[in-house]
Amino acid sequence: MRGDLPQLGQDPRVTYRMGIMGGTFDPIHNGHLVAAEQAFDDLGLDVVVFMPAGRPAFKQKKHVTSGEDRYAMTLLATSDNPHFIASRFEVDRDGITYTADTLTYLSEMYPPNVELYFITGADAIAEVVSWKDADKIAELAHMVGATRPGYDLAHAKRAIAESPYDFDVTYLEVPALAISSSYLRARVKAGQSLRYLTPDQVTGYIHKHQLYGVRPRRYGSTAL
Ligand code: NAP
């Protein structure tokens, strides 16, 4: 077992529930953290593993911050919550990150009394039917689509209903998901504060490593 994955499944009489928080996390923000905590509570999870995507499928033409930086920010953001673990599993893998491969690895790693809950944005859930080995994904994990209030789920629900595979999807409404990574990146570029949008340690990392077009002369200023 990798050191950055939780020990679960020891008692064969007990069913354990492991959340896998999948996302690019470029950067991680409070919306992600609140969504994971809400999933932990609402779905009775034992742990949530944050797994930043290595080379995300479908983003080959977009610039994505290095896996090392996204993992470091994820680790900083999750370190004070005993329900959360950050894993380098996908960041360490060569090639494009496919969710089916991750779930296959985890299901082989853990005994059958460990259930997998893959948590991601509802926009991504709408696309899951077209992901590589979607049939395997449906077989290996429950899916959890986190959305902001007012988000129209019709597209996602139709895609899932029309899929030939038997997806089990739970939708979670998370008010804090009004925050998005693109909003944070735009604020950094404009020299604006990230306070209360992401943990201060993440903001510190962004400034120290000059991510997202940060303006160096604003170090130590109110922009932090
Ligand atoms: P995305 O398209 O960048 O994100 C779609 C939306 O969902 C965005 O609004 C995003 O907001 C939000 N979001 C993403 N992850 C979230 C999370 N864990 N909780 C709440 N909201 C979230 O999606 P992505 O980040 O590239 O991919 C999401 C996950 O799906 C990753 O684990 C990725 O590896 C997987 N995926 C797999 C395949 C495949 O296997 N073929 C294809 C695509 C994606 P923010 O920008 O604020 O995060």
Coordinates of N, CA and C and ligand atoms in Angstrom, one line a residue:
M1 N 0.8 -1.2 0.0 CA 0.0 0.0 0.0 C 0.9 1.3 0.0
R2 N 0.6 2.2 -0.9 CA 1.3 3.5 -0.9 C 1.1 4.2 0.5
G3 N 2.2 4.9 0.9 CA 2.1 5.6 2.2 C 1.1 6.7 2.2
D4 N 0.7 7.3 1.0 CA -0.2 8.4 1.0 C -1.7 7.9 0.7
L5 N -1.9 6.6 0.9 CA -3.3 6.2 0.8 C -3.7 5.6 2.2
P6 N -5.0 5.8 2.5 CA -5.4 5.4 3.9 C -5.5 3.9 4.1
Q7 N -5.2 3.4 5.3 CA -5.4 2.0 5.7 C -6.9 1.9 5.9
L8 N -7.6 1.1 5.1 CA -9.0 0.9 5.3 C -9.3 -0.6 5.0
G9 N -10.4 -1.1 5.6 CA -10.9 -2.4 5.2 C -10.5 -3.5 6.1
Q10 N -9.8 -3.2 7.3 CA -9.3 -4.2 8.2 C -10.3 -5.1 8.7
D11 N -11.5 -4.7 9.1 CA -12.5 -5.5 9.7 C -13.5 -6.0 8.6
P12 N -13.4 -7.3 8.2 CA -14.3 -7.8 7.1 C -15.8 -7.6 7.4
R13 N -16.2 -7.4 8.6 CA -17.6 -7.3 9.0 C -18.1 -5.9 8.7
V14 N -17.2 -5.0 8.5 CA -17.6 -3.6 8.4 C -17.4 -3.1 6.9
T15 N -18.4 -2.3 6.4 CA -18.2 -1.7 5.1 C -17.6 -0.3 5.3
Y16 N -16.5 0.0 4.6 CA -15.8 1.3 4.7 C -16.1 2.1 3.4
R17 N -16.2 3.4 3.5 CA -16.4 4.2 2.4 C -15.3 5.2 2.2
M18 N -14.7 5.1 1.0 CA -13.5 6.0 0.8 C -13.9 7.0 -0.3
G19 N -13.8 8.3 0.0 CA -14.1 9.3 -1.0 C -12.8 9.6 -1.8
I20 N -12.9 9.8 -3.1 CA -11.7 10.2 -3.9 C -12.1 11.5 -4.5
M21 N -11.5 12.5 -4.1 CA -11.8 13.9 -4.7 C -10.9 14.1 -5.9
G22 N -11.5 14.0 -7.1 CA -10.7 14.1 -8.3 C -10.9 15.4 -8.9
G23 N -9.8 16.1 -9.3 CA -9.9 17.4 -9.9 C -8.5 17.8 -10.3
T24 N -8.5 18.9 -11.1 CA -7.2 19.4 -11.5 C -6.6 20.3 -10.4
F25 N -7.5 20.9 -9.6 CA -7.0 21.7 -8.5 C -6.0 22.7 -8.9
D26 N -6.3 23.6 -9.8 CA -5.4 24.6 -10.4 C -5.9 26.0 -10.2
P27 N -5.9 26.5 -8.9 CA -5.5 25.9 -7.7 C -6.7 25.3 -6.9
I28 N -6.4 24.6 -5.8 CA -7.4 24.1 -4.9 C -8.0 25.4 -4.2
H29 N -9.3 25.3 -3.8 CA -9.9 26.5 -3.1 C -10.9 26.0 -2.1
N30 N -11.5 26.9 -1.4 CA -12.4 26.6 -0.3 C -13.6 25.9 -0.8
G31 N -14.0 26.1 -2.0 CA -15.2 25.4 -2.6 C -14.9 23.9 -2.6
H32 N -13.7 23.5 -3.1 CA -13.4 22.1 -3.1 C -13.4 21.5 -1.6
L33 N -12.8 22.3 -0.7 CA -12.7 21.8 0.7 C -14.1 21.6 1.3
V34 N -14.9 22.6 1.1 CA -16.3 22.5 1.7 C -17.0 21.3 1.0
A35 N -16.9 21.2 -0.3 CA -17.6 20.1 -1.0 C -17.1 18.7 -0.4
A36 N -15.8 18.6 -0.2 CA -15.3 17.3 0.3 C -15.8 17.0 1.7
E37 N -15.8 18.1 2.5 CA -16.3 17.9 3.9 C -17.8 17.6 3.9
Q38 N -18.6 18.2 3.0 CA -20.0 17.9 2.9 C -20.2 16.5 2.5
A39 N -19.4 16.0 1.5 CA -19.5 14.6 1.0 C -19.2 13.7 2.2
F40 N -18.2 14.0 3.0 CA -17.8 13.2 4.1 C -19.0 13.0 5.1
D41 N -19.6 14.1 5.4 CA -20.8 14.1 6.3 C -22.0 13.4 5.7
D42 N -22.4 13.9 4.5 CA -23.7 13.5 3.9 C -23.7 12.0 3.5
L43 N -22.5 11.5 3.1 CA -22.4 10.2 2.5 C -21.8 9.2 3.6
G44 N -21.5 9.7 4.7 CA -20.9 8.8 5.8 C -19.6 8.2 5.4
L45 N -18.7 9.1 4.8 CA -17.4 8.5 4.3 C -16.5 8.4 5.5
D46 N -15.5 7.5 5.4 CA -14.5 7.3 6.4 C -13.3 8.2 6.2
V47 N -13.1 8.6 4.9 CA -12.0 9.5 4.6 C -12.2 10.0 3.2
V48 N -11.6 11.2 2.9 CA -11.6 11.7 1.5 C -10.1 11.9 1.1
V49 N -9.8 11.2 0.0 CA -8.5 11.3 -0.6 C -8.5 12.3 -1.7
F50 N -7.8 13.4 -1.6 CA -7.7 14.4 -2.6 C -6.6 13.9 -3.6
M51 N -7.0 13.8 -4.9 CA -6.1 13.3 -5.9 C -6.0 14.2 -7.1
P52 N -5.0 15.2 -7.0 CA -4.9 16.0 -8.2 C -4.5 15.2 -9.4
A53 N -5.2 15.5 -10.5 CA -5.0 14.8 -11.8 C -3.5 15.1 -12.2
G54 N -2.9 14.1 -12.8 CA -1.5 14.3 -13.3 C -1.6 15.1 -14.6
R55 N -1.7 14.4 -15.7 CA -1.9 15.2 -17.0 C -3.4 14.9 -17.3
P56 N -4.2 15.9 -17.0 CA -5.7 15.6 -17.1 C -6.1 15.3 -18.5
A57 N -6.9 14.2 -18.6 CA -7.5 13.9 -19.9 C -8.4 15.1 -20.3
F58 N -8.5 15.4 -21.6 CA -9.3 16.5 -22.1 C -8.7 17.8 -21.9
K59 N -7.5 17.9 -21.3 CA -6.9 19.3 -21.2 C -5.5 19.3 -21.8
Q60 N -5.3 18.5 -22.9 CA -4.0 18.4 -23.5 C -3.6 19.7 -24.1
K61 N -4.5 20.5 -24.5 CA -4.1 21.7 -25.3 C -4.1 22.9 -24.3
K62 N -4.6 22.8 -23.1 CA -4.6 23.9 -22.2 C -3.4 23.9 -21.3
H63 N -3.0 25.1 -20.9 CA -1.9 25.2 -20.0 C -2.4 24.8 -18.6
V64 N -1.7 23.8 -18.0 CA -2.1 23.4 -16.6 C -0.8 23.5 -15.8
T65 N -0.9 24.1 -14.6 CA 0.2 24.2 -13.7 C 0.8 22.8 -13.4
S66 N 2.1 22.8 -13.1 CA 2.7 21.4 -12.9 C 2.0 20.6 -11.8
G67 N 2.1 19.3 -12.0 CA 1.5 18.4 -11.0 C 2.1 18.6 -9.6
E68 N 3.4 18.9 -9.6 CA 4.1 19.1 -8.3 C 3.5 20.3 -7.6
D69 N 3.3 21.4 -8.3 CA 2.8 22.6 -7.6 C 1.3 22.4 -7.2
R70 N 0.5 21.7 -8.0 CA -0.9 21.5 -7.7 C -1.0 20.5 -6.5
Y71 N -0.1 19.5 -6.5 CA -0.1 18.6 -5.3 C 0.3 19.3 -4.1
A72 N 1.4 20.1 -4.2 CA 1.9 20.9 -3.0 C 0.8 21.7 -2.4
M73 N 0.0 22.4 -3.2 CA -1.1 23.3 -2.8 C -2.2 22.4 -2.1
T74 N -2.4 21.3 -2.7 CA -3.5 20.4 -2.2 C -3.1 19.9 -0.8
L75 N -1.8 19.5 -0.7 CA -1.3 19.0 0.6 C -1.4 20.1 1.7
L76 N -1.0 21.3 1.3 CA -1.1 22.4 2.3 C -2.6 22.7 2.7
A77 N -3.5 22.6 1.7 CA -4.9 22.9 2.0 C -5.6 21.9 2.8
T78 N -5.1 20.6 2.8 CA -5.8 19.5 3.4 C -5.2 19.1 4.7
S79 N -4.0 19.6 5.0 CA -3.2 19.0 6.1 C -3.8 19.2 7.5
D80 N -4.7 20.2 7.7 CA -5.2 20.4 9.1 C -6.6 19.7 9.3
N81 N -7.0 18.9 8.3 CA -8.3 18.2 8.4 C -8.1 16.7 8.6
P82 N -8.4 16.1 9.7 CA -8.2 14.7 9.9 C -9.0 13.8 9.0
H83 N -10.0 14.3 8.3 CA -10.8 13.5 7.4 C -10.2 13.4 6.0
F84 N -9.2 14.3 5.8 CA -8.6 14.4 4.4 C -7.2 13.9 4.3
I85 N -6.9 13.4 3.1 CA -5.5 12.9 2.8 C -5.3 13.4 1.4
A86 N -4.0 13.9 1.1 CA -3.7 14.3 -0.2 C -2.8 13.1 -0.8
S87 N -3.1 12.7 -2.0 CA -2.3 11.6 -2.6 C -1.6 12.1 -3.9
R88 N -0.4 11.6 -4.1 CA 0.4 11.9 -5.3 C 0.1 10.9 -6.4
F89 N -0.8 10.0 -6.1 CA -0.9 8.8 -7.0 C -1.0 9.2 -8.5
E90 N -1.9 10.1 -8.8 CA -2.1 10.4 -10.2 C -1.0 11.3 -10.7
V91 N -0.5 12.2 -9.9 CA 0.6 13.1 -10.3 C 1.9 12.3 -10.6
D92 N 2.1 11.2 -9.9 CA 3.3 10.3 -10.2 C 3.1 9.4 -11.4
R93 N 2.0 9.3 -11.9 CA 1.8 8.4 -13.1 C 2.2 9.0 -14.4
D94 N 2.8 8.2 -15.2 CA 3.2 8.7 -16.6 C 2.0 8.8 -17.5
G95 N 2.0 9.7 -18.4 CA 0.9 9.7 -19.4 C -0.3 10.4 -18.9
I96 N -1.4 10.3 -19.7 CA -2.6 11.0 -19.4 C -3.3 10.3 -18.2
T97 N -3.9 11.1 -17.3 CA -4.6 10.5 -16.2 C -6.0 10.0 -16.6
Y98 N -6.3 8.8 -16.4 CA -7.7 8.3 -16.7 C -8.3 7.8 -15.3
T99 N -9.5 8.2 -15.1 CA -10.1 7.9 -13.8 C -10.3 6.4 -13.7
A100 N -10.6 5.7 -14.8 CA -10.9 4.3 -14.8 C -9.6 3.5 -14.3
D101 N -8.4 4.0 -14.7 CA -7.2 3.4 -14.3 C -7.0 3.5 -12.8
T102 N -7.3 4.8 -12.3 CA -7.1 5.0 -10.8 C -8.1 4.1 -10.0
L103 N -9.3 4.0 -10.5 CA -10.3 3.2 -9.7 C -10.0 1.8 -9.8
T104 N -9.4 1.3 -10.9 CA -9.0 -0.1 -11.0 C -7.9 -0.4 -10.0
Y105 N -6.9 0.5 -10.0 CA -5.8 0.3 -9.0 C -6.4 0.3 -7.6
L106 N -7.2 1.2 -7.3 CA -7.7 1.3 -5.9 C -8.5 0.0 -5.5
S107 N -9.4 -0.4 -6.5 CA -10.2 -1.6 -6.2 C -9.4 -2.9 -6.1
E108 N -8.2 -2.9 -6.7 CA -7.3 -4.1 -6.6 C -6.5 -4.0 -5.3
M109 N -6.3 -2.7 -4.8 CA -5.5 -2.5 -3.6 C -6.3 -2.8 -2.3
Y110 N -7.6 -2.5 -2.4 CA -8.4 -2.6 -1.2 C -9.3 -3.9 -1.2
P111 N -9.6 -4.4 0.0 CA -10.6 -5.5 0.0 C -12.0 -5.1 -0.5
P112 N -12.9 -6.0 -0.8 CA -14.2 -5.7 -1.3 C -15.1 -4.9 -0.3
N113 N -14.8 -4.9 0.9 CA -15.6 -4.2 1.9 C -15.2 -2.7 1.9
V114 N -14.4 -2.2 1.0 CA -14.1 -0.8 0.9 C -14.8 -0.3 -0.4
E115 N -15.8 0.6 -0.2 CA -16.6 1.1 -1.4 C -15.9 2.5 -1.8
L116 N -15.9 2.7 -3.1 CA -15.2 3.9 -3.6 C -16.3 4.9 -4.0
Y117 N -16.1 6.2 -3.6 CA -17.0 7.3 -4.0 C -16.1 8.3 -4.7
F118 N -16.3 8.4 -6.0 CA -15.5 9.4 -6.8 C -16.3 10.7 -6.8
I119 N -15.7 11.8 -6.2 CA -16.3 13.1 -6.1 C -15.7 14.0 -7.1
T120 N -16.5 14.7 -7.8 CA -16.0 15.7 -8.7 C -17.1 16.7 -9.1
G121 N -16.8 17.7 -10.0 CA -17.8 18.7 -10.3 C -18.9 18.0 -11.2
A122 N -20.1 18.6 -11.1 CA -21.2 18.0 -11.8 C -20.9 18.2 -13.4
D123 N -20.2 19.2 -13.8 CA -19.9 19.4 -15.2 C -19.1 18.1 -15.7
A124 N -18.2 17.7 -14.9 CA -17.4 16.5 -15.2 C -18.3 15.3 -15.2
I125 N -19.2 15.2 -14.3 CA -20.1 14.0 -14.2 C -20.9 13.9 -15.5
A126 N -21.3 15.0 -16.1 CA -22.1 15.0 -17.3 C -21.3 14.3 -18.4
E127 N -19.9 14.4 -18.3 CA -19.1 13.9 -19.4 C -18.6 12.4 -19.1
V128 N -18.9 11.9 -17.9 CA -18.3 10.7 -17.5 C -18.6 9.5 -18.4
V129 N -19.8 9.6 -19.0 CA -20.3 8.5 -19.9 C -19.3 8.4 -21.1
S130 N -18.6 9.4 -21.5 CA -17.7 9.3 -22.6 C -16.2 9.1 -22.2
W131 N -15.9 9.0 -21.0 CA -14.6 8.8 -20.5 C -14.1 7.4 -20.9
K132 N -12.8 7.2 -20.9 CA -12.2 5.9 -21.2 C -12.7 4.9 -20.2
D133 N -13.1 3.7 -20.7 CA -13.6 2.6 -19.9 C -14.7 3.1 -18.9
A134 N -15.7 3.8 -19.5 CA -16.8 4.3 -18.6 C -17.5 3.1 -17.9
D135 N -17.6 2.0 -18.6 CA -18.3 0.8 -18.0 C -17.6 0.4 -16.7
K136 N -16.3 0.4 -16.7 CA -15.5 0.1 -15.5 C -15.8 1.1 -14.4
I137 N -15.8 2.3 -14.8 CA -16.0 3.4 -13.8 C -17.4 3.1 -13.1
A138 N -18.4 2.8 -13.9 CA -19.7 2.6 -13.4 C -19.7 1.4 -12.4
E139 N -18.9 0.4 -12.8 CA -18.9 -0.8 -12.0 C -18.1 -0.6 -10.7
L140 N -17.1 0.2 -10.7 CA -16.1 0.2 -9.6 C -16.5 1.3 -8.5
A141 N -17.2 2.4 -8.9 CA -17.4 3.5 -7.9 C -18.8 4.1 -8.0
H142 N -19.2 4.6 -6.9 CA -20.3 5.5 -6.8 C -19.8 6.9 -7.3
M143 N -20.6 7.6 -8.0 CA -20.1 9.0 -8.5 C -20.8 10.0 -7.6
V144 N -20.1 11.1 -7.3 CA -20.7 12.2 -6.6 C -20.4 13.5 -7.4
G145 N -21.5 14.2 -7.8 CA -21.4 15.4 -8.6 C -21.6 16.6 -7.7
A146 N -20.6 17.4 -7.4 CA -20.8 18.6 -6.6 C -21.2 19.8 -7.4
T147 N -22.2 20.5 -7.0 CA -22.6 21.7 -7.8 C -22.9 22.9 -6.9
R148 N -22.9 24.0 -7.6 CA -23.4 25.2 -6.8 C -24.9 25.3 -6.9
P149 N -25.6 25.9 -5.9 CA -27.0 26.1 -6.0 C -27.4 26.8 -7.3
G150 N -28.5 26.3 -7.9 CA -29.0 26.9 -9.1 C -28.4 26.3 -10.3
Y151 N -27.4 25.5 -10.2 CA -26.8 24.9 -11.4 C -27.8 23.9 -12.0
D152 N -27.9 24.0 -13.3 CA -28.9 23.1 -14.0 C -28.4 21.7 -14.2
L153 N -28.9 20.8 -13.5 CA -28.4 19.4 -13.6 C -29.0 18.6 -14.8
A154 N -29.9 19.2 -15.6 CA -30.6 18.5 -16.6 C -29.7 17.8 -17.5
H155 N -28.6 18.4 -18.0 CA -27.7 17.9 -18.9 C -27.0 16.6 -18.3
A156 N -26.5 16.8 -17.1 CA -25.8 15.7 -16.4 C -26.8 14.5 -16.3
K157 N -28.0 14.8 -15.8 CA -28.9 13.7 -15.5 C -29.3 13.0 -16.8
R158 N -29.5 13.8 -17.9 CA -29.9 13.1 -19.2 C -28.8 12.2 -19.6
A159 N -27.5 12.7 -19.6 CA -26.4 11.9 -20.0 C -26.3 10.6 -19.2
I160 N -26.5 10.7 -17.9 CA -26.4 9.5 -17.1 C -27.5 8.5 -17.4
A161 N -28.7 9.1 -17.6 CA -29.9 8.2 -17.9 C -29.8 7.5 -19.2
E162 N -29.2 8.2 -20.2 CA -29.1 7.6 -21.5 C -27.9 6.7 -21.7
S163 N -27.0 6.7 -20.7 CA -25.8 5.8 -20.7 C -26.2 4.4 -20.7
P164 N -25.5 3.5 -21.4 CA -25.8 2.1 -21.4 C -25.3 1.5 -20.1
Y165 N -24.5 2.3 -19.3 CA -23.9 1.7 -18.1 C -24.7 2.2 -16.9
D166 N -24.6 1.4 -15.8 CA -25.4 1.6 -14.6 C -24.7 2.5 -13.6
F167 N -24.6 3.8 -13.9 CA -23.9 4.7 -13.0 C -24.8 5.0 -11.8
D168 N -24.2 5.0 -10.6 CA -24.9 5.4 -9.4 C -24.4 6.8 -9.0
V169 N -25.2 7.8 -9.2 CA -24.7 9.2 -9.0 C -25.5 9.9 -7.9
T170 N -24.8 10.6 -7.0 CA -25.4 11.4 -6.0 C -25.0 12.8 -6.3
Y171 N -25.9 13.8 -6.3 CA -25.6 15.2 -6.5 C -25.6 15.9 -5.2
L172 N -24.6 16.8 -5.0 CA -24.5 17.5 -3.7 C -24.5 19.0 -4.1
E173 N -25.4 19.7 -3.4 CA -25.4 21.2 -3.6 C -24.5 21.9 -2.6
V174 N -23.5 22.6 -3.1 CA -22.5 23.2 -2.2 C -22.4 24.7 -2.5
P175 N -23.0 25.5 -1.6 CA -22.9 26.9 -1.9 C -21.5 27.5 -2.1
A176 N -20.5 26.9 -1.4 CA -19.2 27.5 -1.6 C -18.6 27.2 -3.0
L177 N -19.3 26.4 -3.8 CA -18.8 26.2 -5.2 C -19.1 27.4 -6.1
A178 N -19.6 28.4 -5.5 CA -19.6 29.7 -6.3 C -18.2 30.1 -6.6
I179 N -17.2 29.6 -5.8 CA -15.8 29.9 -6.0 C -15.3 28.9 -7.1
S180 N -14.4 29.3 -8.0 CA -13.9 28.4 -9.0 C -12.4 28.7 -9.1
S181 N -11.7 27.7 -9.6 CA -10.2 27.9 -9.8 C -9.9 29.0 -10.8
S182 N -10.8 29.1 -11.9 CA -10.5 30.2 -12.9 C -10.7 31.5 -12.2
Y183 N -11.6 31.7 -11.3 CA -11.9 33.0 -10.6 C -10.6 33.3 -9.8
L184 N -10.1 32.3 -9.1 CA -8.9 32.6 -8.3 C -7.7 33.0 -9.2
R185 N -7.5 32.3 -10.3 CA -6.4 32.6 -11.3 C -6.5 34.0 -11.8
A186 N -7.8 34.4 -12.1 CA -8.0 35.8 -12.6 C -7.7 36.8 -11.6
R187 N -8.1 36.5 -10.3 CA -7.8 37.5 -9.2 C -6.3 37.6 -9.0
V188 N -5.6 36.5 -9.1 CA -4.1 36.6 -8.9 C -3.5 37.5 -10.0
K189 N -3.9 37.2 -11.2 CA -3.4 38.0 -12.3 C -3.6 39.5 -12.2
A190 N -4.8 39.8 -11.6 CA -5.2 41.2 -11.4 C -4.6 41.8 -10.1
G191 N -3.8 41.0 -9.4 CA -3.2 41.5 -8.2 C -4.2 41.6 -7.0
Q192 N -5.3 40.8 -7.1 CA -6.3 40.9 -6.0 C -6.2 39.9 -5.0
S193 N -6.8 40.1 -3.9 CA -6.6 39.2 -2.7 C -7.3 37.8 -2.9
L194 N -6.7 36.8 -2.3 CA -7.4 35.5 -2.3 C -7.9 35.1 -0.9
R195 N -7.8 36.1 0.0 CA -8.2 35.8 1.4 C -9.7 35.3 1.4
Y196 N -9.9 34.3 2.2 CA -11.2 33.6 2.4 C -11.7 32.8 1.2
L197 N -10.9 32.8 0.1 CA -11.2 32.0 -1.0 C -10.5 30.6 -1.1
T198 N -9.3 30.7 -0.5 CA -8.5 29.5 -0.4 C -7.6 29.6 0.9
P199 N -7.2 28.5 1.5 CA -6.4 28.7 2.7 C -5.2 29.6 2.5
D200 N -4.8 30.3 3.5 CA -3.7 31.3 3.4 C -2.4 30.6 3.0
Q201 N -2.2 29.3 3.4 CA -0.9 28.6 3.0 C -0.9 28.5 1.5
V202 N -2.0 28.3 0.9 CA -2.1 28.1 -0.6 C -1.8 29.5 -1.2
T203 N -2.3 30.5 -0.7 CA -2.0 31.9 -1.2 C -0.5 32.1 -1.1
G204 N 0.0 31.8 0.0 CA 1.5 32.0 0.2 C 2.3 31.2 -0.8
Y205 N 1.9 30.0 -1.1 CA 2.6 29.1 -2.1 C 2.5 29.8 -3.5
I206 N 1.3 30.3 -3.8 CA 1.1 30.9 -5.1 C 2.0 32.1 -5.3
H207 N 2.1 32.9 -4.3 CA 3.0 34.1 -4.4 C 4.5 33.7 -4.4
K208 N 4.8 32.8 -3.5 CA 6.2 32.4 -3.4 C 6.7 31.8 -4.7
H209 N 5.9 31.0 -5.4 CA 6.3 30.3 -6.6 C 5.8 31.1 -7.9
Q210 N 5.3 32.3 -7.6 CA 4.8 33.2 -8.7 C 4.0 32.4 -9.8
L211 N 2.9 31.8 -9.3 CA 2.0 31.1 -10.2 C 0.9 32.1 -10.7
Y212 N 0.4 31.7 -11.8 CA -0.8 32.5 -12.3 C -0.5 33.9 -12.6
G213 N 0.7 34.2 -13.0 CA 1.0 35.6 -13.4 C 1.0 36.6 -12.2
V214 N 1.4 36.0 -11.0 CA 1.4 36.9 -9.8 C 2.4 38.0 -10.0
R215 N 2.1 39.2 -9.4 CA 2.9 40.3 -9.5 C 3.9 40.4 -8.4
P216 N 5.2 40.1 -8.6 CA 6.1 40.0 -7.5 C 6.2 41.2 -6.6
R217 N 6.0 42.4 -7.2 CA 6.1 43.6 -6.3 C 5.0 43.7 -5.3
R218 N 4.0 42.8 -5.4 CA 3.0 42.9 -4.4 C 3.2 41.9 -3.2
Y219 N 4.4 41.2 -3.2 CA 4.7 40.4 -2.0 C 4.4 41.1 -0.7
G220 N 3.8 40.4 0.2 CA 3.6 41.0 1.5 C 2.6 42.2 1.6
S221 N 2.0 42.5 0.4 CA 1.0 43.5 0.4 C -0.4 42.9 0.7
T222 N -1.4 43.8 0.6 CA -2.7 43.3 0.9 C -3.2 42.2 -0.1
A223 N -2.5 42.1 -1.2 CA -3.0 41.1 -2.2 C -2.9 39.7 -1.6
L224 N -2.1 39.5 -0.6 CA -2.1 38.2 0.1 C -3.3 38.0 0.9
Ligands
NAP1 P1 -12.9 20.3 -15.1 O1 -13.5 20.1 -16.4 O2 -11.7 21.2 -15.0 O3 -14.0 20.8 -14.1 C1 -15.3 20.9 -14.4 C2 -16.0 21.7 -13.3 O4 -16.0 20.9 -12.1 C3 -15.4 23.0 -13.0 O5 -16.4 23.9 -12.6 C4 -14.5 22.6 -11.7 O6 -14.3 23.8 -10.9 C5 -15.4 21.6 -11.0 N1 -14.6 20.6 -10.3 C6 -13.6 19.9 -10.7 N2 -13.2 19.0 -9.8 C7 -14.0 19.2 -8.7 C8 -14.2 18.6 -7.4 N3 -13.4 17.6 -7.1 N4 -15.1 19.1 -6.6 C9 -15.9 20.1 -7.0 N5 -15.9 20.7 -8.2 C10 -14.9 20.3 -9.0 O7 -12.6 18.9 -14.5 P2 -11.2 18.3 -14.2 O8 -10.8 19.0 -12.9 O9 -10.3 18.4 -15.4 O10 -11.5 16.8 -13.9 C11 -12.2 16.4 -12.8 C12 -11.9 14.9 -12.5 O11 -12.4 14.1 -13.5 C13 -10.4 14.7 -12.4 O12 -10.1 13.7 -11.4 C14 -10.1 14.1 -13.8 O13 -8.9 13.2 -13.8 C15 -11.3 13.4 -14.1 N6 -11.5 13.2 -15.6 C16 -11.3 12.0 -16.1 C17 -11.4 11.8 -17.5 C18 -11.1 10.4 -18.1 O14 -10.8 9.5 -17.3 N7 -11.2 10.3 -19.4 C19 -11.7 12.9 -18.3 C20 -12.0 14.2 -17.7 C21 -11.8 14.3 -16.3 P3 -12.8 24.2 -10.5 O15 -12.2 24.6 -11.8 O16 -13.0 25.3 -9.6 O17 -12.2 23.0 -9.9

